[in-house]
Every structure is written in structure tokens, then in C-alpha cells.
Coordinates of C-alpha atoms and ligand atoms in Angstrom, one line a residue:
M1 CA 95.2 63.1 -30.7
T2 CA 95.2 59.4 -31.3
T3 CA 92.3 57.5 -29.8
F4 CA 92.1 53.9 -28.5
K5 CA 89.8 53.2 -31.5
E6 CA 92.5 54.4 -33.9
L7 CA 95.0 52.0 -32.3
G8 CA 92.8 49.2 -33.7
L9 CA 91.0 47.9 -30.6
N10 CA 87.5 46.2 -31.0
S11 CA 84.3 47.7 -29.7
Q12 CA 84.0 45.5 -26.7
I13 CA 87.4 46.5 -25.4
L14 CA 86.7 50.2 -26.2
Q15 CA 83.5 49.9 -24.2
A16 CA 85.4 48.5 -21.2
L17 CA 87.9 51.4 -21.5
T18 CA 85.1 53.9 -21.6
D19 CA 83.5 52.2 -18.5
L20 CA 86.9 52.7 -16.7
G21 CA 87.1 56.3 -17.8
Y22 CA 90.2 55.9 -20.0
E23 CA 89.9 58.6 -22.6
T24 CA 93.2 58.8 -24.4
P25 CA 96.1 56.3 -24.5
T26 CA 99.2 57.0 -22.5
E27 CA 102.6 57.2 -24.2
I28 CA 103.5 53.6 -23.6
Q29 CA 100.1 52.5 -24.8
L30 CA 100.5 54.5 -27.9
K31 CA 103.7 52.8 -28.6
A32 CA 103.1 49.2 -27.5
I33 CA 99.5 48.5 -28.6
P34 CA 100.0 49.0 -32.4
Q35 CA 103.3 47.3 -32.2
V36 CA 102.0 44.1 -30.6
L37 CA 98.9 44.1 -32.8
S38 CA 100.8 44.3 -36.0
S39 CA 103.9 42.3 -35.3
K40 CA 105.0 39.0 -33.7
Q41 CA 108.4 40.5 -32.9
D42 CA 109.6 40.5 -29.3
L43 CA 109.4 43.8 -27.4
K44 CA 111.7 45.4 -24.9
A45 CA 109.9 48.3 -23.1
F46 CA 111.3 50.9 -20.7
A47 CA 108.4 51.9 -18.6
Q48 CA 108.0 53.2 -15.1
T49 CA 105.3 52.1 -12.8
G50 CA 102.2 54.2 -13.2
T51 CA 102.6 54.8 -16.9
G52 CA 99.7 52.6 -18.0
K53 CA 101.9 49.6 -18.9
T54 CA 99.3 47.0 -17.8
A55 CA 96.9 48.2 -20.5
A56 CA 99.8 48.6 -22.9
F57 CA 100.6 44.8 -22.9
S58 CA 97.2 43.4 -22.1
L59 CA 94.9 45.2 -24.6
P60 CA 96.7 44.0 -27.8
I61 CA 96.7 40.5 -26.3
L62 CA 93.0 40.6 -25.5
E63 CA 92.4 41.8 -29.1
Q64 CA 94.0 38.7 -30.4
I65 CA 93.1 36.1 -27.8
D66 CA 91.2 33.0 -29.0
A67 CA 88.2 32.9 -26.7
D68 CA 87.0 29.6 -28.2
S69 CA 90.1 27.8 -27.0
S70 CA 90.5 27.2 -23.3
E71 CA 94.3 26.7 -23.6
T72 CA 96.6 29.0 -21.7
Q73 CA 97.7 31.5 -24.4
A74 CA 99.3 34.3 -22.4
I75 CA 101.2 34.4 -19.1
I76 CA 102.3 37.5 -17.3
L77 CA 105.0 37.1 -14.7
S78 CA 105.0 39.7 -12.0
P79 CA 107.3 40.1 -8.9
T80 CA 104.7 40.2 -6.2
R81 CA 101.3 38.7 -5.3
E82 CA 99.8 42.2 -5.0
L83 CA 100.9 43.2 -8.4
A84 CA 99.8 39.9 -9.9
M85 CA 96.3 40.4 -8.4
Q86 CA 96.2 44.0 -9.6
I87 CA 97.1 43.0 -13.1
A88 CA 94.6 40.2 -13.2
S89 CA 91.9 42.5 -11.9
N90 CA 92.8 45.1 -14.6
I91 CA 92.6 42.5 -17.4
T92 CA 89.3 41.2 -16.1
E93 CA 88.0 44.8 -16.3
F94 CA 89.4 45.2 -19.8
S95 CA 87.8 42.0 -21.0
K96 CA 84.4 42.3 -19.2
H97 CA 82.5 42.6 -22.5
L98 CA 84.6 39.9 -24.3
K99 CA 82.7 36.6 -24.0
G100 CA 84.6 33.5 -22.9
V101 CA 87.9 35.2 -21.9
K102 CA 89.1 34.1 -18.5
T103 CA 92.0 35.5 -16.5
L104 CA 93.5 34.0 -13.3
A105 CA 96.1 35.2 -10.8
V106 CA 98.3 32.5 -9.3
Y107 CA 100.5 33.4 -6.4
G108 CA 102.0 32.0 -3.2
G109 CA 100.4 32.3 0.2
A110 CA 97.0 31.2 -1.0
S111 CA 95.5 27.7 -1.5
I112 CA 97.2 26.0 -4.5
Q113 CA 94.2 23.6 -4.7
D114 CA 91.8 26.4 -5.4
Q115 CA 94.1 27.8 -8.1
V116 CA 94.4 24.3 -9.6
R117 CA 90.6 23.9 -9.6
K118 CA 90.2 27.2 -11.5
L119 CA 93.1 26.3 -13.9
N120 CA 91.4 23.0 -14.8
K121 CA 88.3 24.9 -16.0
G122 CA 90.4 26.5 -18.7
V123 CA 92.0 29.9 -18.4
Q124 CA 93.5 31.8 -21.4
I125 CA 95.4 34.4 -19.4
I126 CA 97.5 33.6 -16.3
V127 CA 99.1 36.3 -14.2
G128 CA 101.6 34.6 -11.9
T129 CA 104.4 35.2 -9.4
P130 CA 107.5 33.2 -10.5
G131 CA 107.5 30.9 -7.4
R132 CA 103.9 29.7 -7.7
T133 CA 104.1 29.5 -11.4
V134 CA 107.1 27.1 -11.2
D135 CA 105.2 25.1 -8.5
L136 CA 102.2 24.7 -10.8
I137 CA 104.4 23.7 -13.7
N138 CA 106.2 21.1 -11.6
R139 CA 102.9 19.7 -10.5
K140 CA 101.9 19.5 -14.2
Q141 CA 98.9 21.6 -13.5
L142 CA 100.0 24.5 -15.7
K143 CA 100.6 23.7 -19.3
L144 CA 102.3 26.4 -21.3
S145 CA 102.9 24.4 -24.5
N146 CA 100.5 26.5 -26.5
L147 CA 101.6 29.8 -25.1
K148 CA 101.5 32.7 -27.6
W149 CA 102.6 35.6 -25.4
L150 CA 104.9 35.7 -22.4
I151 CA 105.2 39.0 -20.5
L152 CA 107.8 39.8 -18.0
D153 CA 106.5 42.7 -16.0
E154 CA 108.8 44.7 -13.8
A155 CA 111.7 42.5 -14.8
D156 CA 114.2 44.4 -12.8
E157 CA 112.2 43.8 -9.6
M158 CA 111.8 40.1 -10.3
L159 CA 115.6 39.8 -10.6
N160 CA 116.1 42.0 -7.6
M161 CA 114.0 39.6 -5.6
G162 CA 116.1 36.6 -6.7
F163 CA 113.7 35.0 -9.2
K164 CA 116.3 34.4 -11.9
D165 CA 116.2 30.6 -11.5
E166 CA 112.4 30.6 -11.6
L167 CA 112.4 32.7 -14.8
D168 CA 114.8 30.3 -16.4
K169 CA 112.6 27.3 -15.5
I170 CA 109.4 28.9 -16.8
L171 CA 111.0 30.2 -20.0
A172 CA 112.4 26.7 -20.6
V173 CA 108.9 25.1 -20.8
T174 CA 107.4 27.7 -23.2
P175 CA 107.3 27.1 -26.9
K176 CA 110.0 28.7 -29.1
E177 CA 107.4 30.4 -31.3
K178 CA 105.9 32.9 -29.0
Q179 CA 106.1 36.7 -28.5
T180 CA 108.0 37.8 -25.4
L181 CA 107.3 41.3 -24.0
L182 CA 109.7 42.6 -21.3
F183 CA 108.7 45.6 -19.3
S184 CA 111.2 47.2 -16.9
A185 CA 111.7 50.6 -15.3
T186 CA 115.4 50.2 -15.1
F187 CA 117.9 48.2 -17.1
P188 CA 120.8 47.0 -14.9
K189 CA 123.0 44.4 -16.4
E190 CA 121.0 41.4 -15.0
V191 CA 117.9 42.6 -17.0
E192 CA 120.0 43.3 -20.1
S193 CA 121.2 39.7 -19.8
I194 CA 117.7 38.3 -19.5
A195 CA 116.7 40.4 -22.5
K196 CA 119.7 39.1 -24.5
N197 CA 119.0 35.5 -23.6
Y198 CA 115.3 35.4 -24.1
L199 CA 114.3 38.1 -26.6
K200 CA 114.8 37.6 -30.3
K201 CA 115.7 40.9 -32.0
P202 CA 113.4 42.9 -29.9
V203 CA 111.8 46.2 -30.9
E204 CA 112.7 48.7 -28.2
I205 CA 110.2 51.2 -27.0
S206 CA 110.3 53.7 -24.2
A207 CA 107.9 55.9 -22.2
G208 CA 110.1 58.6 -20.8
E209 CA 113.8 58.4 -20.7
K210 CA 115.5 55.1 -19.8
N211 CA 116.1 55.0 -16.1
K212 CA 115.0 58.6 -15.6
G213 CA 112.7 59.8 -12.9
T214 CA 109.5 61.5 -13.9
D215 CA 109.6 65.3 -14.4
Q216 CA 106.8 65.8 -11.9
V217 CA 109.0 64.7 -9.0
S218 CA 111.4 67.0 -7.3
H219 CA 114.2 65.4 -5.3
Q220 CA 115.3 66.8 -2.0
Y221 CA 117.8 65.8 0.6
Y222 CA 118.2 66.6 4.3
V223 CA 121.5 66.1 6.1
V224 CA 121.3 65.0 9.7
S225 CA 123.4 63.1 12.2
E226 CA 122.3 59.5 12.6
R227 CA 120.8 60.3 16.0
N228 CA 118.5 62.9 14.5
R229 CA 117.2 60.8 11.6
Y230 CA 113.9 60.0 13.2
A231 CA 113.4 63.5 14.6
A232 CA 113.9 64.8 11.0
L233 CA 111.3 62.4 9.7
K234 CA 108.8 63.7 12.2
R235 CA 109.4 67.2 11.3
I236 CA 108.9 66.4 7.6
A237 CA 105.5 64.9 8.5
D238 CA 104.6 67.8 10.8
V239 CA 105.5 70.5 8.3
N240 CA 103.2 68.9 5.7
P241 CA 99.8 68.7 7.3
D242 CA 98.3 66.8 4.3
I243 CA 101.1 64.4 3.9
Y244 CA 100.2 61.1 2.2
S245 CA 103.4 59.2 2.0
I246 CA 105.4 56.0 1.9
I247 CA 108.5 56.0 4.0
F248 CA 111.0 53.5 2.6
C249 CA 113.3 51.5 4.8
R250 CA 115.9 49.0 3.8
T251 CA 115.1 46.1 6.2
R252 CA 112.0 44.6 7.8
R253 CA 113.4 45.4 11.2
E254 CA 114.1 49.1 10.4
T255 CA 110.6 49.3 8.9
Q256 CA 108.9 47.9 12.0
E257 CA 111.0 50.1 14.3
V258 CA 110.2 53.3 12.5
A259 CA 106.5 52.4 12.3
D260 CA 106.4 51.5 16.0
K261 CA 108.0 54.9 16.9
L262 CA 105.6 56.8 14.7
I263 CA 102.6 55.0 16.0
G264 CA 103.9 55.5 19.6
D265 CA 104.2 59.2 18.9
G266 CA 100.6 59.3 17.7
Y267 CA 101.1 59.5 13.9
N268 CA 98.6 57.9 11.6
A269 CA 101.1 55.3 10.4
D270 CA 101.6 51.6 10.0
A271 CA 104.2 49.1 8.7
L272 CA 104.2 47.0 5.6
H273 CA 106.9 44.3 5.2
G274 CA 107.4 40.6 4.6
D275 CA 107.3 39.5 8.3
L276 CA 103.6 40.3 8.4
S277 CA 101.0 37.7 7.5
Q278 CA 99.3 38.1 4.1
A279 CA 96.1 39.1 5.9
Q280 CA 97.9 41.8 7.9
R281 CA 99.5 43.1 4.7
D282 CA 96.2 43.1 2.8
S283 CA 94.6 45.0 5.7
V284 CA 97.4 47.7 5.9
M285 CA 97.4 48.2 2.2
E286 CA 93.6 48.6 2.1
K287 CA 93.8 51.2 4.9
F288 CA 96.5 53.1 3.0
R289 CA 94.6 52.9 -0.3
N290 CA 91.5 54.3 1.2
K291 CA 93.5 56.9 3.1
T292 CA 92.5 55.8 6.6
L293 CA 96.3 55.6 7.0
Q294 CA 98.4 58.6 6.1
I295 CA 101.9 57.3 6.4
L296 CA 103.0 53.8 5.3
V297 CA 106.4 52.6 6.4
A298 CA 107.5 49.9 4.0
T299 CA 110.3 47.8 2.5
D300 CA 110.8 48.1 -1.2
V301 CA 109.5 44.7 -1.9
A302 CA 106.4 44.9 0.2
A303 CA 105.4 48.2 -1.4
R304 CA 105.5 46.8 -4.9
G305 CA 102.0 46.3 -6.3
L306 CA 100.5 49.0 -4.2
D307 CA 98.6 51.0 -6.8
V308 CA 98.4 54.4 -5.2
T309 CA 98.5 57.4 -7.6
D310 CA 98.4 60.5 -5.4
L311 CA 101.2 60.3 -2.9
T312 CA 102.5 63.7 -1.9
H313 CA 105.8 62.5 -0.6
V314 CA 108.1 59.5 -0.9
I315 CA 110.6 59.5 2.0
N316 CA 113.8 57.6 1.9
H317 CA 114.4 57.0 5.6
K318 CA 117.6 55.4 4.4
L319 CA 118.7 55.2 0.8
P320 CA 118.3 51.8 -0.9
D321 CA 121.3 49.5 -1.3
Q322 CA 120.7 49.3 -5.1
I323 CA 120.5 52.7 -6.7
E324 CA 117.9 51.5 -9.2
S325 CA 115.5 51.0 -6.3
Y326 CA 115.5 54.8 -5.8
T327 CA 113.8 55.2 -9.2
H328 CA 111.1 52.8 -8.2
R329 CA 110.6 54.5 -4.8
S330 CA 110.5 58.0 -6.2
G331 CA 108.4 57.0 -9.2
R332 CA 105.6 56.3 -6.7
T333 CA 104.9 60.0 -6.4
G334 CA 104.4 62.6 -9.1
R335 CA 101.9 60.4 -10.9
A336 CA 98.9 61.2 -13.0
G337 CA 100.1 64.7 -13.8
K338 CA 100.5 65.6 -10.1
E339 CA 103.6 67.0 -8.5
G340 CA 105.5 64.9 -6.0
I341 CA 108.5 65.2 -3.7
S342 CA 111.0 62.5 -3.1
I343 CA 113.1 63.1 0.1
A344 CA 116.3 61.4 1.1
I345 CA 117.4 61.7 4.7
V346 CA 121.1 61.2 4.7
T347 CA 124.0 61.5 7.1
S348 CA 127.1 63.4 5.9
R349 CA 128.7 60.0 5.2
E350 CA 125.8 58.9 3.1
K351 CA 125.9 62.0 0.9
G352 CA 128.2 60.3 -1.5
K353 CA 125.4 58.0 -2.5
L354 CA 123.4 60.8 -4.0
R355 CA 125.7 61.5 -6.9
P356 CA 125.2 58.1 -8.7
I357 CA 121.5 58.5 -8.2
E358 CA 121.5 61.9 -9.7
R359 CA 123.3 60.5 -12.7
L360 CA 120.7 57.7 -12.9
I361 CA 117.6 60.0 -12.7
G362 CA 119.2 62.8 -14.6
K363 CA 118.2 65.4 -12.0
N364 CA 119.9 67.0 -9.1
F365 CA 118.9 66.7 -5.5
I366 CA 118.1 70.0 -3.8
S367 CA 119.7 70.5 -0.4
T368 CA 116.9 71.3 1.9
P369 CA 117.0 72.5 5.4
I370 CA 115.0 70.5 8.0
P371 CA 112.0 72.6 9.0
T372 CA 112.2 74.6 12.1
G373 CA 109.7 74.5 14.8
K374 CA 108.5 77.9 13.7
E375 CA 107.9 76.8 10.1
I376 CA 106.0 73.8 11.3
C377 CA 103.8 75.8 13.7
Q378 CA 103.1 78.3 10.9
N379 CA 102.0 75.5 8.4
Q380 CA 99.9 73.8 11.0
L381 CA 98.3 77.1 12.1
L382 CA 97.4 78.0 8.5
K383 CA 95.9 74.5 8.1
L384 CA 93.8 75.1 11.2
I385 CA 92.6 78.4 9.8
D386 CA 91.8 76.8 6.5
K387 CA 89.7 74.3 8.4
V388 CA 87.9 77.1 10.3
Q389 CA 87.1 78.8 7.0
D390 CA 85.9 75.6 5.4
I391 CA 83.9 74.1 8.3
K392 CA 80.2 73.7 7.6
V393 CA 78.1 75.1 10.4
N394 CA 75.1 73.1 11.4
E395 CA 72.8 76.2 11.8
T396 CA 69.8 74.4 13.1
E397 CA 71.6 72.4 15.8
I398 CA 73.9 75.2 17.0
N399 CA 71.3 78.0 17.1
D400 CA 69.9 76.9 20.4
F401 CA 73.3 77.1 22.2
L402 CA 74.5 80.4 20.7
P403 CA 72.8 82.9 23.0
S404 CA 74.4 81.4 26.1
I405 CA 77.8 81.1 24.3
Y406 CA 77.6 84.8 23.2
E407 CA 76.7 85.8 26.7
K408 CA 79.7 84.0 28.2
L409 CA 82.1 85.5 25.6
K410 CA 80.7 89.0 25.5
D411 CA 83.7 90.6 27.2
L412 CA 86.2 89.3 24.7
D413 CA 87.0 91.3 21.6
R414 CA 87.6 89.7 18.2
E415 CA 91.4 89.4 18.5
E416 CA 91.2 87.9 22.0
L417 CA 88.6 85.5 20.9
I418 CA 90.6 84.3 17.9
K419 CA 93.8 83.9 20.0
K420 CA 92.0 81.9 22.6
F421 CA 90.3 79.5 20.1
V422 CA 93.5 79.0 18.2
S423 CA 95.3 78.3 21.4
I424 CA 92.9 75.5 22.4
E425 CA 94.1 73.6 19.5
F426 CA 97.6 74.9 19.5
N427 CA 99.2 75.4 22.9
T428 CA 100.7 71.9 23.2
F429 CA 102.0 72.2 19.6
L430 CA 103.7 75.5 20.3
T431 CA 105.1 74.2 23.6
Y432 CA 106.4 71.2 21.8
Y433 CA 108.3 73.1 19.2
Q434 CA 109.3 76.0 21.5
N435 CA 113.1 75.9 21.5
A436 CA 113.1 73.0 19.1
P437 CA 116.7 72.3 18.2
D438 CA 118.3 72.8 14.8
L439 CA 118.5 69.2 13.4
N440 CA 120.6 70.1 10.4
D441 CA 124.0 68.7 10.3
S442 CA 125.3 72.2 10.2
E443 CA 128.6 71.4 8.6
Q444 CA 126.8 70.1 5.6
M445 CA 124.1 72.7 5.2
R446 CA 126.0 75.9 4.4
G447 CA 127.2 75.3 0.9
V448 CA 125.0 75.8 -2.1
D449 CA 127.2 73.1 -3.6
R450 CA 126.6 70.4 -1.1
N451 CA 129.6 68.4 -2.4
S452 CA 131.9 71.0 -1.0
D453 CA 133.8 69.6 1.9
R454 CA 135.3 72.9 2.8
G455 CA 136.1 74.2 6.2
S456 CA 133.4 74.0 8.8
K457 CA 133.7 77.4 10.4
R458 CA 130.6 79.6 10.0
R459 CA 131.0 82.4 7.6
D460 CA 130.8 85.8 9.3
D461 CA 128.5 88.5 8.2
E462 CA 131.3 90.5 6.7
N463 CA 132.2 87.7 4.3
M464 CA 128.7 87.7 2.9
T465 CA 126.8 89.9 0.5
R466 CA 123.2 90.4 1.2
F467 CA 120.9 90.3 -1.8
F468 CA 117.3 91.5 -2.2
I469 CA 115.1 89.3 -4.5
N470 CA 111.6 90.5 -5.6
I471 CA 109.8 87.2 -4.8
G472 CA 108.4 85.9 -1.5
K473 CA 105.9 83.7 0.2
K474 CA 103.1 85.0 -2.0
D475 CA 105.0 83.5 -5.0
K476 CA 105.3 80.2 -3.1
L477 CA 108.9 80.8 -2.3
N478 CA 110.5 78.9 0.6
P479 CA 114.1 78.5 1.6
A480 CA 114.4 75.2 -0.3
R481 CA 113.0 76.7 -3.5
L482 CA 115.2 79.7 -3.2
I483 CA 118.3 77.5 -2.8
G484 CA 117.1 75.6 -5.8
L485 CA 116.7 78.8 -7.8
I486 CA 120.2 79.9 -6.8
N487 CA 121.6 76.5 -7.7
D488 CA 120.0 76.7 -11.1
Q489 CA 121.9 79.9 -11.9
R490 CA 125.2 77.9 -11.7
I491 CA 127.0 81.0 -10.2
A492 CA 130.1 79.2 -9.1
K493 CA 131.1 75.9 -7.6
N494 CA 131.4 75.7 -3.8
I495 CA 129.8 79.0 -3.2
E496 CA 128.5 79.4 0.3
I497 CA 125.0 80.6 1.2
G498 CA 124.2 82.5 4.3
Q499 CA 121.0 83.6 5.8
I500 CA 117.8 83.4 4.0
E501 CA 114.8 85.6 4.9
I502 CA 111.6 85.0 3.1
L503 CA 109.0 87.7 3.5
D504 CA 105.6 88.1 1.9
T505 CA 106.4 89.7 -1.4
F506 CA 110.2 89.8 -1.4
S507 CA 113.1 88.1 0.3
F508 CA 116.8 88.4 1.2
F509 CA 119.6 85.9 0.9
E510 CA 123.3 86.0 1.5
L511 CA 126.1 84.6 -0.7
D512 CA 129.8 84.6 -0.5
K513 CA 131.1 88.2 -1.0
N514 CA 133.7 87.0 -3.5
Y515 CA 130.9 86.0 -6.0
E516 CA 129.0 89.3 -5.9
K517 CA 129.6 90.1 -9.5
E518 CA 128.9 86.6 -10.7
T519 CA 125.7 86.5 -8.8
M520 CA 124.5 89.7 -10.2
S521 CA 125.3 88.8 -13.8
A522 CA 123.8 85.3 -13.3
F523 CA 120.5 86.8 -12.3
Q524 CA 120.6 89.7 -14.8
G525 CA 122.2 87.9 -17.7
S526 CA 119.3 85.5 -18.4
D527 CA 115.6 86.0 -18.0
V528 CA 115.1 84.3 -14.7
D529 CA 111.5 83.4 -14.1
F530 CA 109.9 82.1 -10.9
E531 CA 106.2 81.0 -10.8
G532 CA 105.6 83.3 -13.8
R533 CA 107.3 86.3 -12.3
N534 CA 110.4 87.9 -13.7
V535 CA 113.1 87.6 -11.0
N536 CA 115.0 90.7 -10.0
V537 CA 118.0 90.6 -7.7
E538 CA 119.8 93.6 -6.2
I539 CA 122.6 94.0 -3.6
T540 CA 121.2 95.5 -0.4
T541 CA 122.6 97.1 2.6
K542 CA 119.6 96.2 4.7
Q543 CA 120.7 94.5 7.9
R544 CA 119.5 91.1 9.0
T545 CA 116.4 91.2 11.0
G546 CA 116.0 89.8 14.5
Q547 CA 118.8 88.5 16.6
A548 CA 122.3 88.1 15.1
R549 CA 122.5 84.8 13.4
G550 CA 125.2 82.9 11.8
G551 CA 125.4 82.0 8.2
S552 CA 123.3 78.8 8.0
S553 CA 121.2 78.3 5.0
R554 CA 118.1 78.4 7.1
G555 CA 115.1 80.8 7.2
G556 CA 115.9 84.1 8.8
D557 CA 113.0 83.7 11.2
R558 CA 115.0 81.4 13.4
G559 CA 116.5 82.3 16.7
P560 CA 119.8 80.7 17.8
R561 CA 119.4 77.0 18.5
K562 CA 121.3 74.8 20.8
R563 CA 122.0 71.3 19.4
S564 CA 119.9 68.7 20.9
G565 CA 121.2 65.5 22.5
D566 CA 118.1 63.4 21.8
G567 CA 117.0 64.8 18.4
G568 CA 113.8 66.4 19.6
K569 CA 112.1 63.8 21.7
P570 CA 108.6 64.8 22.5
K571 CA 108.4 66.8 25.7
S572 CA 104.7 66.7 25.8
D573 CA 101.9 64.5 24.6
F574 CA 101.7 66.7 21.6
S575 CA 100.3 65.2 18.5
G576 CA 100.3 67.0 15.2
F577 CA 98.7 66.5 11.9
G578 CA 98.4 63.0 10.7
R579 CA 98.5 61.9 14.3
K580 CA 95.7 59.9 15.8
R581 CA 96.5 59.2 19.4
S582 CA 94.0 60.4 21.9
G583 CA 95.3 63.1 24.2
A584 CA 96.7 64.9 21.3
P585 CA 95.6 68.3 19.9
G586 CA 94.6 66.4 16.9
S587 CA 94.6 67.3 13.3
T588 CA 93.1 70.3 11.8
S589 CA 93.6 68.7 8.4
K590 CA 90.6 68.9 6.0
S591 CA 91.8 65.9 4.2
S592 CA 89.8 62.8 4.1
F593 CA 92.0 60.8 6.4
G594 CA 89.9 58.6 8.6
S595 CA 91.4 59.4 11.9
D596 CA 90.9 63.1 11.5
Q597 CA 87.3 62.5 11.0
N598 CA 86.7 60.3 13.9
P599 CA 85.8 62.5 16.9
K600 CA 85.9 59.6 19.3
R601 CA 89.6 59.2 18.7
R602 CA 90.3 62.8 19.5
K603 CA 89.4 63.1 23.1
R604 CA 90.7 66.6 23.6
I605 CA 88.7 68.2 20.8
Ligands
AMP701 P1 99.7 51.0 -14.6 O1 101.1 51.6 -15.0 O2 99.3 50.0 -15.6 O3 99.8 50.4 -13.2 O4 98.6 52.1 -14.6 C1 98.7 53.2 -13.7 C2 97.3 53.8 -13.4 O5 96.9 54.5 -14.6 C3 96.2 52.7 -13.1 O6 95.4 53.2 -12.1 C4 95.4 52.7 -14.4 O7 94.1 52.3 -14.2 C5 95.6 54.1 -15.0 N1 95.5 54.2 -16.5 C6 96.2 53.4 -17.3 N2 96.0 53.8 -18.6 C7 95.2 54.8 -18.5 C8 94.6 55.7 -19.5 N3 94.8 55.6 -20.8 N4 93.7 56.7 -19.1 C9 93.5 56.8 -17.8 N5 94.0 56.1 -16.8 C10 94.9 55.1 -17.2

């Protein structure tokens, strides 16, 4: 395994990397560092956010910077203030053992005089947003005539944000003899044209496939009618008690509206968009970073520069206008070796937007049913039980009270006691989701192939074959994963899926009778594996359990639902996990989210 030392970095830089806990170089670092150290050739790099690209471009520059000269030798242009600040702070860390190297971030929304004062003291490395950089050049406060390196970071985002003119102006005042490094996660034609105009015979490097999403991210979509979009969002939050997520919206207005509704419904959420003051944005980002906030509702632009590595979910409340933005959004989860889920909530009309994204990311979206009330209650209950198991008992404090408590409860047996304690936390929850309507846009949820626009009549039982499969909840199977597994077998196009019943160690699913043989040979033909288990599928004559149900691709544990007019508006003051409003049952999450740990905010507990 190649080390940072073998890449040719000096001992002061190596020490700083050790201080930061960087042990081995990432893929983009392995490729970029030796290249920039050994050659003056321009560089065009495909790199997603979170791949370690900041160190990839700044370490070889730090290795070569002339600390004895106070001239500006390197400028890094970044799309947002937050990203500029983050890059500058990373470089300051990398150079902390290098004497005389100074780095400064320059960006709008902060005093230009302060920045000028610092510039006048001599700064070798500038990290700037395009607007403020142009401003400083126009005021003749920033001189780039001795520049050796120009880095365009997140070039696609800079162009998305309309900084083309600023980039042209900055590039025009830099010397011809310099090395230009362009980093971008996507390469739409605008970025290619910048690369063509400003890079001289660049070397191309790539960390991961061009424009592709990371392998750690699974992409799911839910089909809802427009009026149920928000209710679906809430269910996604409720079925994932430990959710730590960014919900992306297209406009500032939509962002604020969704955040307001979530806050009003007691979720631990807040908004991040350009209409907020810088101080407000800083405060929201800080709360999200330190996990006091569990859900951040944000525009694409405002969320840039937010360096959070462990998001569990990225939710596209609405898909972005530009499909490249989807890669940026989904790339915010599944980082640092963790798995992540990117969810798109779409109406049947918007489904057509998924195909081009699938082509771009090189992966298919999995059609996923919106969680039922029962699934949500089950997940939340299990979370509560986990919390009971994990809770530390303060023996000394509680001992004094125990005798009178035992005395009061002496007539209750174990089962009754458990039921009652769980109900304290859970009654409002159960009531809220009792008779919760099915939010799936049912016409869209029946086909394994979601692009099928075939007739909308439910398939009757007699048109379906029921299959037994030897995996279940214990193998971490759920309806979405089972649909994914069936999809993976590529049995036939447009095949319909009926009821799914997931049990502990095995499950049942129904597929169109006409494809019985194909299904059997698809599962028998290849060695199908799921979570390390060999999958075995058989045709079964076992009848559906429970009440008669139609052929929706939902869990078999659902009773018949009537469609809701209002998309599941709260009937009670229920508040689930990730919610913080007083008067709510509160969270049983054992995560470190601030609101869950503040008993004062949870009056009913
Ligand atoms: P970046 O893509 O530069 O924003 O980096 C993403 C995250 O990975 C940041 O939190 C970095 O501090 C971290 N990081 C970058 N390179 C390494 C490395 N070689 N080892 C460990 N962490 C790293």
C-alpha cells in the first residue's frame, strides 16, 4: 500500500497528516499528488465531493510553495463561502508545521477591508469565491501576476451558479505560465468548454467513474400523488428513527415551506437557503454538523460546502432541474466507507426524470413502497426496546425509590408490565398511525418494471403465482430489498409483482403467473446470494395470510387501506423520532441528537 511518504511529501506535511489521522492516501490523492509534484502539465480531475480532493490538490502545492516569498502563488476558486472557508482551514491544518506559509479565504458577505488588510501582509495561498476574488482584483488589492497554480474546485457548481463571467475575468489576469488544476464531479458541456479554453493539454485523472454515483449509495424512489408528497416525507423520517439527512428542495421557498411544516409537526429540522443571513446559515450548519439537528432542508447551493460525512439518507423532495445536481446530492451520503440511501419522491408524471439520472449514475433506482403505519410503529418500537436495553441505570439514586415502586406494581405480571411501559411511550404513536392511509400512487407501484404503463386494474389472486423464498427479516430482508432482488434477476420486462409477505426466516412474494417458469429458472439458474445466504425459491400453494388483499407490492402485513384526502395529516399531537416538540411522545433514539437528550424539551417523558 502506498504511503503519503512514498508520494514524496516532506516530513512537516507528513506530521500534519498524522496529526489529522490521515493514514493512507485516497484514490484521488494517489493519482494527483505525484502528478502535480512531478509535472507542470495542467490537470483535469473527475472527483466527487468527499473523495479527499482538497488534500489531493493542496498537498503537492504546499510541498512546492516558496515560503520565503510573500507573493500570492496559488489561488483556489470555490463556488461557495462555506467551501472556501473549509478548504482554507484544511490547508492551514496541512501547513501547520511549515514555517511562513499563509493561507487566506476571501468571500462575500464579510468585511472586504479585513480581507484587504490580511492580504497586504502577504499571503501565498488564496481560497476565494469568484465574486469576491473579482472584486479584490478590480480594487487592485489582489495581484495574481506571479501565480504558479490556479485551482478550479467544483467547476461544475461554479458554472451552475452562474460564475462563468467571473472565471473568465480572473483567468484573464493570471500569467500564461502557470499550472491549472480543474476538479469537477460532473462534466457537462459548460465544464468541458472551460477545460478546453483554459487547460493546456491536460492530464486526465479520475477517482471513480466519470459522473457515476458512489457504490455505497443505493437509489430508491417512491411514487406519490402531489398532495401526498409531504406525508410521504414524514413517513420516511418516521420509519428511520436514526435518520440524519438532508432533504433537497429546488427553490428557497419550497425549502422554507417544507422546513416550516416539519418544524410545526415537531421534527428536529431546520432550513438552509440563500434568503437566510450568513449568521443564520452558519448557525444552522453548525447545529447540523454537531447533530443537534437531525434533518436539514436545503437548496442545492446552500448545502454546498457542508462537510458532513455520515448522512444516512439524502432525500430529493423534488428532483433537481439539472440532472447533474442529483449526483452532487446523492454523493453527500455513502461516504467514508459507509452505506447511504438516496431517495427520490416523485409523482407519476415525474417518473420520466429518473431514466436520464440512471444513465448518468450508472445505477437503477429501486421502486420502494412508502412505509405503512405498521412498519413505522414496528421500527419505532424496536428502537424503544433497544433504548431500554441500553439505558444505564443509576443504581445509587434509584434504589431508594424502588421499594415503593415494587409495592405499587406488585399485582402486575411481567407481560402486563412491559405492555404498560411501552404504551406510555407509544399510545399516541399507535393512534396516529392506526388506519394510516396507503400513500403509494397505487397505479405506479404494482410493476416490478416501473416503466410499465400498463393497465391500472389490480391483478387478481388467480393471475399471480405465489413463491416461497428462504430469506426473511433475520437476513435484513424488507419489501424494497426483495423487489430489488427480483429486479436483479431480470426475469422479464413489465412483470407484475403482487403481495409480499416478509416473515422472520422466510418470505412469500407473488409474480405474474405467466412468468412462473422464467422466475424459477432465474432463481435456480444462477447462484443467487443474499447477505451471504444462498437464495432458494419455490412455488407454494400456501394462501395469503390475514385479510384478502389486492396485488399491491406492499408488505403482506397491511390491512386494506382507504385513500386519504389529506395525505395523513396528524390527528394527534404525536411526535415521533427526530421530533422535538414538547407534548410529543418523544424520541427513544439512542443517537446523540441533542433534542433527544434534553429532558426539558420532552415534557411528557
Ligand atoms: P474532501 O473531499 O477533500 O472534502 O475530503 C473529505 C473528507 O475526507 C474530509 O473530512 C477530509 O478531512 C477527509 N480525508 C481526506 N483525505 C483523507 C485521508 N487520506 N485519510 C483520511 N481522511 C481523509
